[in-house]
């Protein structure tokens, strides 16, 4: 069973080590290291954990990071002023606006106010439009991390049926686009909470990406024997245990490869954020 598990933890570490080496050795970084500015509004506990993990990873890779922690009472104008300040800061290469924002703030207006040239999270409408139209640009970190995982373990994608479950603009929609892009060439189905025949769809999927945010929702008996299963879900059960969207122990018996939760996709999201930041800095310092 262990051989089937895709260690996002190890693959992310390899990528972070490569980035650290790049930051230490490439000429352009003699001027200054890359820098990420993380903006967090309020005190949503999971966001605090994610942001501190991102900052720690930056530090280990030789990337400067600075946290702009704004109170939950922050107004839309104050948030936009902060994002404007970062847009105009010459030493900031990447800006991460941690979501969700408190409910009185508009996420779409805040993302639109970011500098698309520093949008290392890939969530600005311009970055998403570039993805849709096949132009180079920053890709959202979680789906980009999934593509990196699939590539690293050598999954043969062209012509395969990939089923993405979940339609968020952070994961599901960009994931579907990346899997159907030239080069990946999957035949993609996008399912969501209103999809009627989910078990049947799952049974026909060679690659299944679960990003619906429901604990252990995907049953082992729904998995096509030999499928590659990527579990993007991170759900906390009442007993405190963290589980994915897939019923892992059952799915393991049928999948040819499967990501665990934790230690699967999560570390990849962070590694891709670092990669986008280093790429942005390289472009700006060249
Ligand atoms: N909240 C949950 N996932 C993400 C992500 O990938 N980026 C940002 N900015 N916020 C998130």
PDB file of C-alpha atoms and ligand atoms in Angstrom:
ATOM      1  CA  UNK A   1       0.000   0.000   0.000  1.00  0.00           C
ATOM      2  CA  UNK A   2       2.828   2.407   0.856  1.00  0.00           C
ATOM      3  CA  UNK A   3       4.199   2.273  -2.704  1.00  0.00           C
ATOM      4  CA  UNK A   4       0.876   3.543  -3.982  1.00  0.00           C
ATOM      5  CA  UNK A   5       0.924   6.616  -1.827  1.00  0.00           C
ATOM      6  CA  UNK A   6       2.032   9.748  -3.640  1.00  0.00           C
ATOM      7  CA  UNK A   7       4.167  11.665  -1.176  1.00  0.00           C
ATOM      8  CA  UNK A   8       3.386  15.280  -1.902  1.00  0.00           C
ATOM      9  CA  UNK A   9       5.517  15.994   1.126  1.00  0.00           C
ATOM     10  CA  UNK A  10       8.642  14.538  -0.529  1.00  0.00           C
ATOM     11  CA  UNK A  11       7.934  15.927  -4.004  1.00  0.00           C
ATOM     12  CA  UNK A  12       7.294  19.396  -2.533  1.00  0.00           C
ATOM     13  CA  UNK A  13      10.551  19.175  -0.585  1.00  0.00           C
ATOM     14  CA  UNK A  14      12.485  18.315  -3.748  1.00  0.00           C
ATOM     15  CA  UNK A  15      10.994  21.367  -5.461  1.00  0.00           C
ATOM     16  CA  UNK A  16      11.714  23.641  -2.476  1.00  0.00           C
ATOM     17  CA  UNK A  17      15.314  22.374  -2.383  1.00  0.00           C
ATOM     18  CA  UNK A  18      15.691  23.186  -6.094  1.00  0.00           C
ATOM     19  CA  UNK A  19      14.309  26.683  -5.492  1.00  0.00           C
ATOM     20  CA  UNK A  20      16.681  27.240  -2.576  1.00  0.00           C
ATOM     21  CA  UNK A  21      19.587  26.205  -4.788  1.00  0.00           C
ATOM     22  CA  UNK A  22      18.364  28.570  -7.514  1.00  0.00           C
ATOM     23  CA  UNK A  23      18.070  31.502  -5.071  1.00  0.00           C
ATOM     24  CA  UNK A  24      21.552  30.815  -3.689  1.00  0.00           C
ATOM     25  CA  UNK A  25      23.275  30.402  -7.046  1.00  0.00           C
ATOM     26  CA  UNK A  26      21.646  32.470  -9.767  1.00  0.00           C
ATOM     27  CA  UNK A  27      23.347  35.776 -10.509  1.00  0.00           C
ATOM     28  CA  UNK A  28      20.195  37.881 -10.465  1.00  0.00           C
ATOM     29  CA  UNK A  29      19.587  37.033  -6.793  1.00  0.00           C
ATOM     30  CA  UNK A  30      22.917  38.580  -5.763  1.00  0.00           C
ATOM     31  CA  UNK A  31      21.114  41.937  -5.896  1.00  0.00           C
ATOM     32  CA  UNK A  32      18.534  40.776  -3.373  1.00  0.00           C
ATOM     33  CA  UNK A  33      16.524  37.647  -2.549  1.00  0.00           C
ATOM     34  CA  UNK A  34      12.971  37.160  -3.846  1.00  0.00           C
ATOM     35  CA  UNK A  35      10.269  38.573  -1.590  1.00  0.00           C
ATOM     36  CA  UNK A  36       6.690  37.483  -0.881  1.00  0.00           C
ATOM     37  CA  UNK A  37       4.188  39.759   0.880  1.00  0.00           C
ATOM     38  CA  UNK A  38       1.373  37.833   2.568  1.00  0.00           C
ATOM     39  CA  UNK A  39      -1.825  39.717   3.381  1.00  0.00           C
ATOM     40  CA  UNK A  40      -4.227  38.229   5.909  1.00  0.00           C
ATOM     41  CA  UNK A  41      -7.366  39.969   7.180  1.00  0.00           C
ATOM     42  CA  UNK A  42      -8.791  38.857  10.521  1.00  0.00           C
ATOM     43  CA  UNK A  43      -8.010  35.784  12.573  1.00  0.00           C
ATOM     44  CA  UNK A  44      -9.569  32.811  10.769  1.00  0.00           C
ATOM     45  CA  UNK A  45      -7.586  29.983  12.445  1.00  0.00           C
ATOM     46  CA  UNK A  46      -6.902  27.823   9.328  1.00  0.00           C
ATOM     47  CA  UNK A  47      -5.610  30.909   7.479  1.00  0.00           C
ATOM     48  CA  UNK A  48      -3.183  31.618  10.315  1.00  0.00           C
ATOM     49  CA  UNK A  49      -1.840  28.058  10.028  1.00  0.00           C
ATOM     50  CA  UNK A  50      -1.554  28.217   6.213  1.00  0.00           C
ATOM     51  CA  UNK A  51       0.114  31.637   6.205  1.00  0.00           C
ATOM     52  CA  UNK A  52       2.661  30.682   8.831  1.00  0.00           C
ATOM     53  CA  UNK A  53       3.466  27.459   6.922  1.00  0.00           C
ATOM     54  CA  UNK A  54       3.979  29.539   3.756  1.00  0.00           C
ATOM     55  CA  UNK A  55       6.274  31.969   5.595  1.00  0.00           C
ATOM     56  CA  UNK A  56       8.314  29.140   7.114  1.00  0.00           C
ATOM     57  CA  UNK A  57       8.742  27.540   3.690  1.00  0.00           C
ATOM     58  CA  UNK A  58       9.877  30.894   2.275  1.00  0.00           C
ATOM     59  CA  UNK A  59      12.473  31.273   4.984  1.00  0.00           C
ATOM     60  CA  UNK A  60      13.880  27.787   4.358  1.00  0.00           C
ATOM     61  CA  UNK A  61      14.122  28.471   0.622  1.00  0.00           C
ATOM     62  CA  UNK A  62      15.943  31.787   1.108  1.00  0.00           C
ATOM     63  CA  UNK A  63      12.899  33.873   0.115  1.00  0.00           C
ATOM     64  CA  UNK A  64      12.097  36.993   2.173  1.00  0.00           C
ATOM     65  CA  UNK A  65       8.540  37.183   3.405  1.00  0.00           C
ATOM     66  CA  UNK A  66       6.564  39.811   5.224  1.00  0.00           C
ATOM     67  CA  UNK A  67       3.121  39.422   6.763  1.00  0.00           C
ATOM     68  CA  UNK A  68       0.572  42.246   6.568  1.00  0.00           C
ATOM     69  CA  UNK A  69      -1.899  41.109   9.199  1.00  0.00           C
ATOM     70  CA  UNK A  70      -4.880  43.457   9.074  1.00  0.00           C
ATOM     71  CA  UNK A  71      -7.631  43.487  11.722  1.00  0.00           C
ATOM     72  CA  UNK A  72     -11.018  41.947  10.889  1.00  0.00           C
ATOM     73  CA  UNK A  73     -12.507  45.475  11.049  1.00  0.00           C
ATOM     74  CA  UNK A  74     -10.446  46.497   7.966  1.00  0.00           C
ATOM     75  CA  UNK A  75     -12.522  48.323   5.339  1.00  0.00           C
ATOM     76  CA  UNK A  76     -12.436  47.536   1.622  1.00  0.00           C
ATOM     77  CA  UNK A  77     -10.642  50.857   1.040  1.00  0.00           C
ATOM     78  CA  UNK A  78      -7.974  50.069   3.646  1.00  0.00           C
ATOM     79  CA  UNK A  79      -7.400  46.645   2.109  1.00  0.00           C
ATOM     80  CA  UNK A  80      -7.086  48.150  -1.373  1.00  0.00           C
ATOM     81  CA  UNK A  81      -4.651  50.758   0.006  1.00  0.00           C
ATOM     82  CA  UNK A  82      -2.513  47.960   1.435  1.00  0.00           C
ATOM     83  CA  UNK A  83      -2.566  46.089  -1.899  1.00  0.00           C
ATOM     84  CA  UNK A  84      -1.699  49.350  -3.714  1.00  0.00           C
ATOM     85  CA  UNK A  85       1.232  49.914  -1.394  1.00  0.00           C
ATOM     86  CA  UNK A  86       2.534  46.421  -2.188  1.00  0.00           C
ATOM     87  CA  UNK A  87       1.967  46.963  -5.914  1.00  0.00           C
ATOM     88  CA  UNK A  88       4.275  49.998  -5.678  1.00  0.00           C
ATOM     89  CA  UNK A  89       6.915  48.386  -3.422  1.00  0.00           C
ATOM     90  CA  UNK A  90       9.908  47.702  -5.674  1.00  0.00           C
ATOM     91  CA  UNK A  91      11.303  44.889  -3.516  1.00  0.00           C
ATOM     92  CA  UNK A  92       8.026  42.913  -3.372  1.00  0.00           C
ATOM     93  CA  UNK A  93       7.915  40.256  -6.112  1.00  0.00           C
ATOM     94  CA  UNK A  94       4.806  38.369  -5.069  1.00  0.00           C
ATOM     95  CA  UNK A  95       1.607  39.155  -3.184  1.00  0.00           C
ATOM     96  CA  UNK A  96      -0.521  36.500  -1.513  1.00  0.00           C
ATOM     97  CA  UNK A  97      -3.987  37.566  -0.356  1.00  0.00           C
ATOM     98  CA  UNK A  98      -5.043  34.737   1.923  1.00  0.00           C
ATOM     99  CA  UNK A  99      -8.699  33.781   1.484  1.00  0.00           C
ATOM    100  CA  UNK A 100     -11.374  33.723   2.775  1.00  0.00           C
ATOM    101  CA  UNK A 101     -11.782  37.387   3.686  1.00  0.00           C
ATOM    102  CA  UNK A 102     -14.218  38.478   6.410  1.00  0.00           C
ATOM    103  CA  UNK A 103     -17.745  38.530   4.936  1.00  0.00           C
ATOM    104  CA  UNK A 104     -18.046  42.352   4.779  1.00  0.00           C
ATOM    105  CA  UNK A 105     -15.173  42.451   2.251  1.00  0.00           C
ATOM    106  CA  UNK A 106     -15.441  41.657  -1.459  1.00  0.00           C
ATOM    107  CA  UNK A 107     -12.905  38.999  -2.484  1.00  0.00           C
ATOM    108  CA  UNK A 108     -13.384  39.656  -6.181  1.00  0.00           C
ATOM    109  CA  UNK A 109     -12.835  43.432  -5.774  1.00  0.00           C
ATOM    110  CA  UNK A 110      -9.738  42.782  -3.631  1.00  0.00           C
ATOM    111  CA  UNK A 111      -8.251  40.317  -6.133  1.00  0.00           C
ATOM    112  CA  UNK A 112      -8.922  42.778  -8.950  1.00  0.00           C
ATOM    113  CA  UNK A 113      -7.020  45.455  -7.002  1.00  0.00           C
ATOM    114  CA  UNK A 114      -3.867  43.324  -6.876  1.00  0.00           C
ATOM    115  CA  UNK A 115      -0.952  43.825  -9.244  1.00  0.00           C
ATOM    116  CA  UNK A 116      -1.325  41.011 -11.819  1.00  0.00           C
ATOM    117  CA  UNK A 117       2.457  41.118 -12.340  1.00  0.00           C
ATOM    118  CA  UNK A 118       2.879  40.069  -8.686  1.00  0.00           C
ATOM    119  CA  UNK A 119      -0.071  37.649  -8.539  1.00  0.00           C
ATOM    120  CA  UNK A 120       1.943  34.612  -7.461  1.00  0.00           C
ATOM    121  CA  UNK A 121      -1.227  32.901  -6.202  1.00  0.00           C
ATOM    122  CA  UNK A 122      -2.620  33.023  -9.749  1.00  0.00           C
ATOM    123  CA  UNK A 123      -6.083  34.177  -8.681  1.00  0.00           C
ATOM    124  CA  UNK A 124      -6.275  37.640 -10.332  1.00  0.00           C
ATOM    125  CA  UNK A 125      -8.840  37.682 -13.173  1.00  0.00           C
ATOM    126  CA  UNK A 126      -5.990  38.473 -15.602  1.00  0.00           C
ATOM    127  CA  UNK A 127      -4.057  35.365 -14.505  1.00  0.00           C
ATOM    128  CA  UNK A 128      -7.203  33.238 -14.773  1.00  0.00           C
ATOM    129  CA  UNK A 129      -7.938  34.762 -18.204  1.00  0.00           C
ATOM    130  CA  UNK A 130      -4.425  33.893 -19.356  1.00  0.00           C
ATOM    131  CA  UNK A 131      -4.982  30.310 -18.229  1.00  0.00           C
ATOM    132  CA  UNK A 132      -8.293  30.182 -20.095  1.00  0.00           C
ATOM    133  CA  UNK A 133      -6.776  31.592 -23.273  1.00  0.00           C
ATOM    134  CA  UNK A 134      -3.627  29.459 -23.131  1.00  0.00           C
ATOM    135  CA  UNK A 135      -1.166  32.310 -22.517  1.00  0.00           C
ATOM    136  CA  UNK A 136       1.778  31.962 -20.130  1.00  0.00           C
ATOM    137  CA  UNK A 137       1.179  33.425 -16.674  1.00  0.00           C
ATOM    138  CA  UNK A 138       0.891  32.581 -13.010  1.00  0.00           C
ATOM    139  CA  UNK A 139      -1.234  29.484 -12.450  1.00  0.00           C
ATOM    140  CA  UNK A 140      -3.247  28.921  -9.245  1.00  0.00           C
ATOM    141  CA  UNK A 141      -0.979  27.078  -6.837  1.00  0.00           C
ATOM    142  CA  UNK A 142      -3.097  24.062  -5.850  1.00  0.00           C
ATOM    143  CA  UNK A 143      -3.983  22.868  -9.365  1.00  0.00           C
ATOM    144  CA  UNK A 144      -0.444  23.698 -10.555  1.00  0.00           C
ATOM    145  CA  UNK A 145       0.845  21.573  -7.678  1.00  0.00           C
ATOM    146  CA  UNK A 146      -1.399  18.678  -8.735  1.00  0.00           C
ATOM    147  CA  UNK A 147      -0.026  18.885 -12.305  1.00  0.00           C
ATOM    148  CA  UNK A 148       3.518  18.849 -10.891  1.00  0.00           C
ATOM    149  CA  UNK A 149       2.679  15.733  -8.833  1.00  0.00           C
ATOM    150  CA  UNK A 150       1.193  13.927 -11.853  1.00  0.00           C
ATOM    151  CA  UNK A 151       4.217  14.858 -13.959  1.00  0.00           C
ATOM    152  CA  UNK A 152       6.732  13.795 -11.285  1.00  0.00           C
ATOM    153  CA  UNK A 153       5.227  10.349 -10.827  1.00  0.00           C
ATOM    154  CA  UNK A 154       4.949   9.935 -14.599  1.00  0.00           C
ATOM    155  CA  UNK A 155       1.183   9.608 -15.035  1.00  0.00           C
ATOM    156  CA  UNK A 156       0.345   9.184 -18.720  1.00  0.00           C
ATOM    157  CA  UNK A 157      -2.349  11.819 -19.316  1.00  0.00           C
ATOM    158  CA  UNK A 158      -3.142  12.231 -23.037  1.00  0.00           C
ATOM    159  CA  UNK A 159      -6.588  10.927 -23.926  1.00  0.00           C
ATOM    160  CA  UNK A 160      -7.338   9.800 -20.378  1.00  0.00           C
ATOM    161  CA  UNK A 161     -10.616  10.618 -18.676  1.00  0.00           C
ATOM    162  CA  UNK A 162      -9.982  13.051 -15.831  1.00  0.00           C
ATOM    163  CA  UNK A 163     -12.852  13.787 -13.476  1.00  0.00           C
ATOM    164  CA  UNK A 164     -12.573  16.937 -11.362  1.00  0.00           C
ATOM    165  CA  UNK A 165     -15.100  17.168  -8.536  1.00  0.00           C
ATOM    166  CA  UNK A 166     -15.560  20.746  -7.335  1.00  0.00           C
ATOM    167  CA  UNK A 167     -16.066  24.016  -9.233  1.00  0.00           C
ATOM    168  CA  UNK A 168     -14.253  26.614  -7.119  1.00  0.00           C
ATOM    169  CA  UNK A 169     -12.208  29.247  -8.951  1.00  0.00           C
ATOM    170  CA  UNK A 170      -9.224  28.390  -6.701  1.00  0.00           C
ATOM    171  CA  UNK A 171      -9.118  24.654  -7.474  1.00  0.00           C
ATOM    172  CA  UNK A 172     -11.842  22.952  -9.552  1.00  0.00           C
ATOM    173  CA  UNK A 173     -12.177  25.238 -12.571  1.00  0.00           C
ATOM    174  CA  UNK A 174      -8.441  25.922 -13.077  1.00  0.00           C
ATOM    175  CA  UNK A 175      -7.718  22.212 -12.446  1.00  0.00           C
ATOM    176  CA  UNK A 176     -10.063  21.248 -15.284  1.00  0.00           C
ATOM    177  CA  UNK A 177      -8.399  23.786 -17.602  1.00  0.00           C
ATOM    178  CA  UNK A 178      -4.867  22.576 -16.783  1.00  0.00           C
ATOM    179  CA  UNK A 179      -5.833  18.933 -17.379  1.00  0.00           C
ATOM    180  CA  UNK A 180      -7.336  19.745 -20.794  1.00  0.00           C
ATOM    181  CA  UNK A 181      -4.482  22.075 -21.863  1.00  0.00           C
ATOM    182  CA  UNK A 182      -2.294  21.060 -24.796  1.00  0.00           C
ATOM    183  CA  UNK A 183       0.374  18.731 -23.476  1.00  0.00           C
ATOM    184  CA  UNK A 184      -1.844  17.232 -20.781  1.00  0.00           C
ATOM    185  CA  UNK A 185      -4.620  16.494 -23.288  1.00  0.00           C
ATOM    186  CA  UNK A 186      -7.046  14.806 -20.910  1.00  0.00           C
ATOM    187  CA  UNK A 187     -10.725  14.452 -21.643  1.00  0.00           C
ATOM    188  CA  UNK A 188     -12.122  16.341 -18.687  1.00  0.00           C
ATOM    189  CA  UNK A 189     -15.425  16.099 -16.846  1.00  0.00           C
ATOM    190  CA  UNK A 190     -16.182  18.688 -14.175  1.00  0.00           C
ATOM    191  CA  UNK A 191     -18.625  17.519 -11.522  1.00  0.00           C
ATOM    192  CA  UNK A 192     -19.939  19.390  -8.484  1.00  0.00           C
ATOM    193  CA  UNK A 193     -22.349  19.150  -5.569  1.00  0.00           C
ATOM    194  CA  UNK A 194     -25.405  19.038  -7.879  1.00  0.00           C
ATOM    195  CA  UNK A 195     -24.042  16.305 -10.161  1.00  0.00           C
ATOM    196  CA  UNK A 196     -26.490  13.415 -10.217  1.00  0.00           C
ATOM    197  CA  UNK A 197     -24.552  10.303 -11.184  1.00  0.00           C
ATOM    198  CA  UNK A 198     -21.327  10.845  -9.261  1.00  0.00           C
ATOM    199  CA  UNK A 199     -20.542   7.165  -8.494  1.00  0.00           C
ATOM    200  CA  UNK A 200     -20.916   6.217 -12.193  1.00  0.00           C
ATOM    201  CA  UNK A 201     -18.793   9.161 -13.303  1.00  0.00           C
ATOM    202  CA  UNK A 202     -16.101   8.230 -10.786  1.00  0.00           C
ATOM    203  CA  UNK A 203     -16.084   4.651 -12.040  1.00  0.00           C
ATOM    204  CA  UNK A 204     -15.158   5.889 -15.517  1.00  0.00           C
ATOM    205  CA  UNK A 205     -12.348   8.222 -14.338  1.00  0.00           C
ATOM    206  CA  UNK A 206      -8.708   7.298 -14.973  1.00  0.00           C
ATOM    207  CA  UNK A 207      -7.667  10.355 -12.987  1.00  0.00           C
ATOM    208  CA  UNK A 208      -9.912  11.576 -10.200  1.00  0.00           C
ATOM    209  CA  UNK A 209      -9.321  14.939  -8.509  1.00  0.00           C
ATOM    210  CA  UNK A 210     -11.544  15.433  -5.474  1.00  0.00           C
ATOM    211  CA  UNK A 211     -11.954  19.054  -4.383  1.00  0.00           C
ATOM    212  CA  UNK A 212     -15.490  19.267  -3.061  1.00  0.00           C
ATOM    213  CA  UNK A 213     -14.741  19.828   0.626  1.00  0.00           C
ATOM    214  CA  UNK A 214     -16.836  16.979   2.062  1.00  0.00           C
ATOM    215  CA  UNK A 215     -15.058  14.588   4.436  1.00  0.00           C
ATOM    216  CA  UNK A 216     -14.522  11.052   3.018  1.00  0.00           C
ATOM    217  CA  UNK A 217     -17.366  11.583   0.518  1.00  0.00           C
ATOM    218  CA  UNK A 218     -15.874   9.572  -2.338  1.00  0.00           C
ATOM    219  CA  UNK A 219     -16.313   5.884  -1.570  1.00  0.00           C
ATOM    220  CA  UNK A 220     -13.734   3.222  -2.382  1.00  0.00           C
ATOM    221  CA  UNK A 221     -16.291   1.303  -4.464  1.00  0.00           C
ATOM    222  CA  UNK A 222     -16.613   4.361  -6.784  1.00  0.00           C
ATOM    223  CA  UNK A 223     -12.942   4.224  -7.777  1.00  0.00           C
ATOM    224  CA  UNK A 224     -12.088   2.702 -11.156  1.00  0.00           C
ATOM    225  CA  UNK A 225      -9.519  -0.061 -10.552  1.00  0.00           C
ATOM    226  CA  UNK A 226      -6.081   1.351 -11.412  1.00  0.00           C
ATOM    227  CA  UNK A 227      -7.166   5.016 -11.252  1.00  0.00           C
ATOM    228  CA  UNK A 228      -4.913   7.788  -9.991  1.00  0.00           C
ATOM    229  CA  UNK A 229      -6.670   9.557  -7.112  1.00  0.00           C
ATOM    230  CA  UNK A 230      -5.738  13.092  -6.069  1.00  0.00           C
ATOM    231  CA  UNK A 231      -7.419  14.273  -2.884  1.00  0.00           C
ATOM    232  CA  UNK A 232      -7.418  18.057  -2.477  1.00  0.00           C
ATOM    233  CA  UNK A 233      -9.788  18.052   0.513  1.00  0.00           C
ATOM    234  CA  UNK A 234      -8.652  19.042   3.990  1.00  0.00           C
ATOM    235  CA  UNK A 235     -11.501  18.421   6.450  1.00  0.00           C
ATOM    236  CA  UNK A 236     -11.378  18.367  10.229  1.00  0.00           C
ATOM    237  CA  UNK A 237     -13.651  15.753  11.828  1.00  0.00           C
ATOM    238  CA  UNK A 238     -15.354  16.445  15.208  1.00  0.00           C
ATOM    239  CA  UNK A 239     -12.687  14.205  16.843  1.00  0.00           C
ATOM    240  CA  UNK A 240      -9.981  16.521  15.478  1.00  0.00           C
ATOM    241  CA  UNK A 241      -8.722  14.092  12.831  1.00  0.00           C
ATOM    242  CA  UNK A 242      -7.865  15.618   9.434  1.00  0.00           C
ATOM    243  CA  UNK A 243      -9.261  13.674   6.467  1.00  0.00           C
ATOM    244  CA  UNK A 244      -9.625  14.275   2.743  1.00  0.00           C
ATOM    245  CA  UNK A 245     -12.658  14.113   0.458  1.00  0.00           C
ATOM    246  CA  UNK A 246     -11.885  10.474  -0.384  1.00  0.00           C
ATOM    247  CA  UNK A 247     -12.399   7.489   1.888  1.00  0.00           C
ATOM    248  CA  UNK A 248      -8.683   6.736   1.877  1.00  0.00           C
ATOM    249  CA  UNK A 249      -8.361   3.201   3.267  1.00  0.00           C
ATOM    250  CA  UNK A 250     -11.000   1.828   0.865  1.00  0.00           C
ATOM    251  CA  UNK A 251      -9.835   3.835  -2.155  1.00  0.00           C
ATOM    252  CA  UNK A 252      -6.261   2.638  -1.596  1.00  0.00           C
ATOM    253  CA  UNK A 253      -7.331  -0.912  -2.425  1.00  0.00           C
ATOM    254  CA  UNK A 254      -8.468   0.072  -5.942  1.00  0.00           C
ATOM    255  CA  UNK A 255      -6.297   3.052  -6.942  1.00  0.00           C
ATOM    256  CA  UNK A 256      -2.920   2.589  -8.622  1.00  0.00           C
ATOM    257  CA  UNK A 257      -1.705   5.756  -6.872  1.00  0.00           C
ATOM    258  CA  UNK A 258      -3.337   8.035  -4.320  1.00  0.00           C
ATOM    259  CA  UNK A 259      -2.425  11.152  -2.342  1.00  0.00           C
ATOM    260  CA  UNK A 260      -2.773  10.952   1.450  1.00  0.00           C
ATOM    261  CA  UNK A 261      -4.265  13.730   3.585  1.00  0.00           C
ATOM    262  CA  UNK A 262      -2.273  15.283   5.151  1.00  0.00           C
ATOM    263  CA  UNK A 263       1.036  15.059   3.241  1.00  0.00           C
ATOM    264  CA  UNK A 264      -0.383  14.973  -0.300  1.00  0.00           C
ATOM    265  CA  UNK A 265      -1.555  18.055  -2.160  1.00  0.00           C
ATOM    266  CA  UNK A 266      -1.194  20.545   0.736  1.00  0.00           C
ATOM    267  CA  UNK A 267       2.627  20.805   0.650  1.00  0.00           C
ATOM    268  CA  UNK A 268       2.503  21.142  -3.152  1.00  0.00           C
ATOM    269  CA  UNK A 269       0.341  24.285  -2.926  1.00  0.00           C
ATOM    270  CA  UNK A 270       3.018  25.936  -0.810  1.00  0.00           C
ATOM    271  CA  UNK A 271       5.889  24.781  -3.033  1.00  0.00           C
ATOM    272  CA  UNK A 272       4.165  26.185  -6.140  1.00  0.00           C
ATOM    273  CA  UNK A 273       3.642  29.541  -4.388  1.00  0.00           C
ATOM    274  CA  UNK A 274       7.386  29.639  -3.755  1.00  0.00           C
ATOM    275  CA  UNK A 275       8.113  28.697  -7.366  1.00  0.00           C
ATOM    276  CA  UNK A 276       5.854  31.462  -8.675  1.00  0.00           C
ATOM    277  CA  UNK A 277       7.561  33.944  -6.326  1.00  0.00           C
ATOM    278  CA  UNK A 278      11.038  32.940  -7.501  1.00  0.00           C
ATOM    279  CA  UNK A 279       9.914  33.118 -11.158  1.00  0.00           C
ATOM    280  CA  UNK A 280       8.407  36.576 -10.565  1.00  0.00           C
ATOM    281  CA  UNK A 281      11.584  37.827  -8.845  1.00  0.00           C
ATOM    282  CA  UNK A 282      13.749  36.444 -11.623  1.00  0.00           C
ATOM    283  CA  UNK A 283      11.722  38.327 -14.231  1.00  0.00           C
ATOM    284  CA  UNK A 284      11.885  41.545 -12.220  1.00  0.00           C
ATOM    285  CA  UNK A 285      15.621  41.299 -11.421  1.00  0.00           C
ATOM    286  CA  UNK A 286      16.826  40.155 -14.835  1.00  0.00           C
TER     287      UNK A 286
HETATM  288  N1  LIG B   1      -7.467  29.770   0.823  1.00  0.00           N
HETATM  289  C1  LIG B   1      -7.531  28.440   0.610  1.00  0.00           C
HETATM  290  N2  LIG B   1      -6.711  28.083  -0.400  1.00  0.00           N
HETATM  291  C2  LIG B   1      -6.103  29.221  -0.818  1.00  0.00           C
HETATM  292  C3  LIG B   1      -5.140  29.492  -1.837  1.00  0.00           C
HETATM  293  O1  LIG B   1      -4.661  28.630  -2.572  1.00  0.00           O
HETATM  294  N3  LIG B   1      -4.776  30.786  -1.942  1.00  0.00           N
HETATM  295  C4  LIG B   1      -5.297  31.763  -1.150  1.00  0.00           C
HETATM  296  N4  LIG B   1      -4.880  33.003  -1.358  1.00  0.00           N
HETATM  297  N5  LIG B   1      -6.178  31.543  -0.218  1.00  0.00           N
HETATM  298  C5  LIG B   1      -6.584  30.277  -0.048  1.00  0.00           C
END
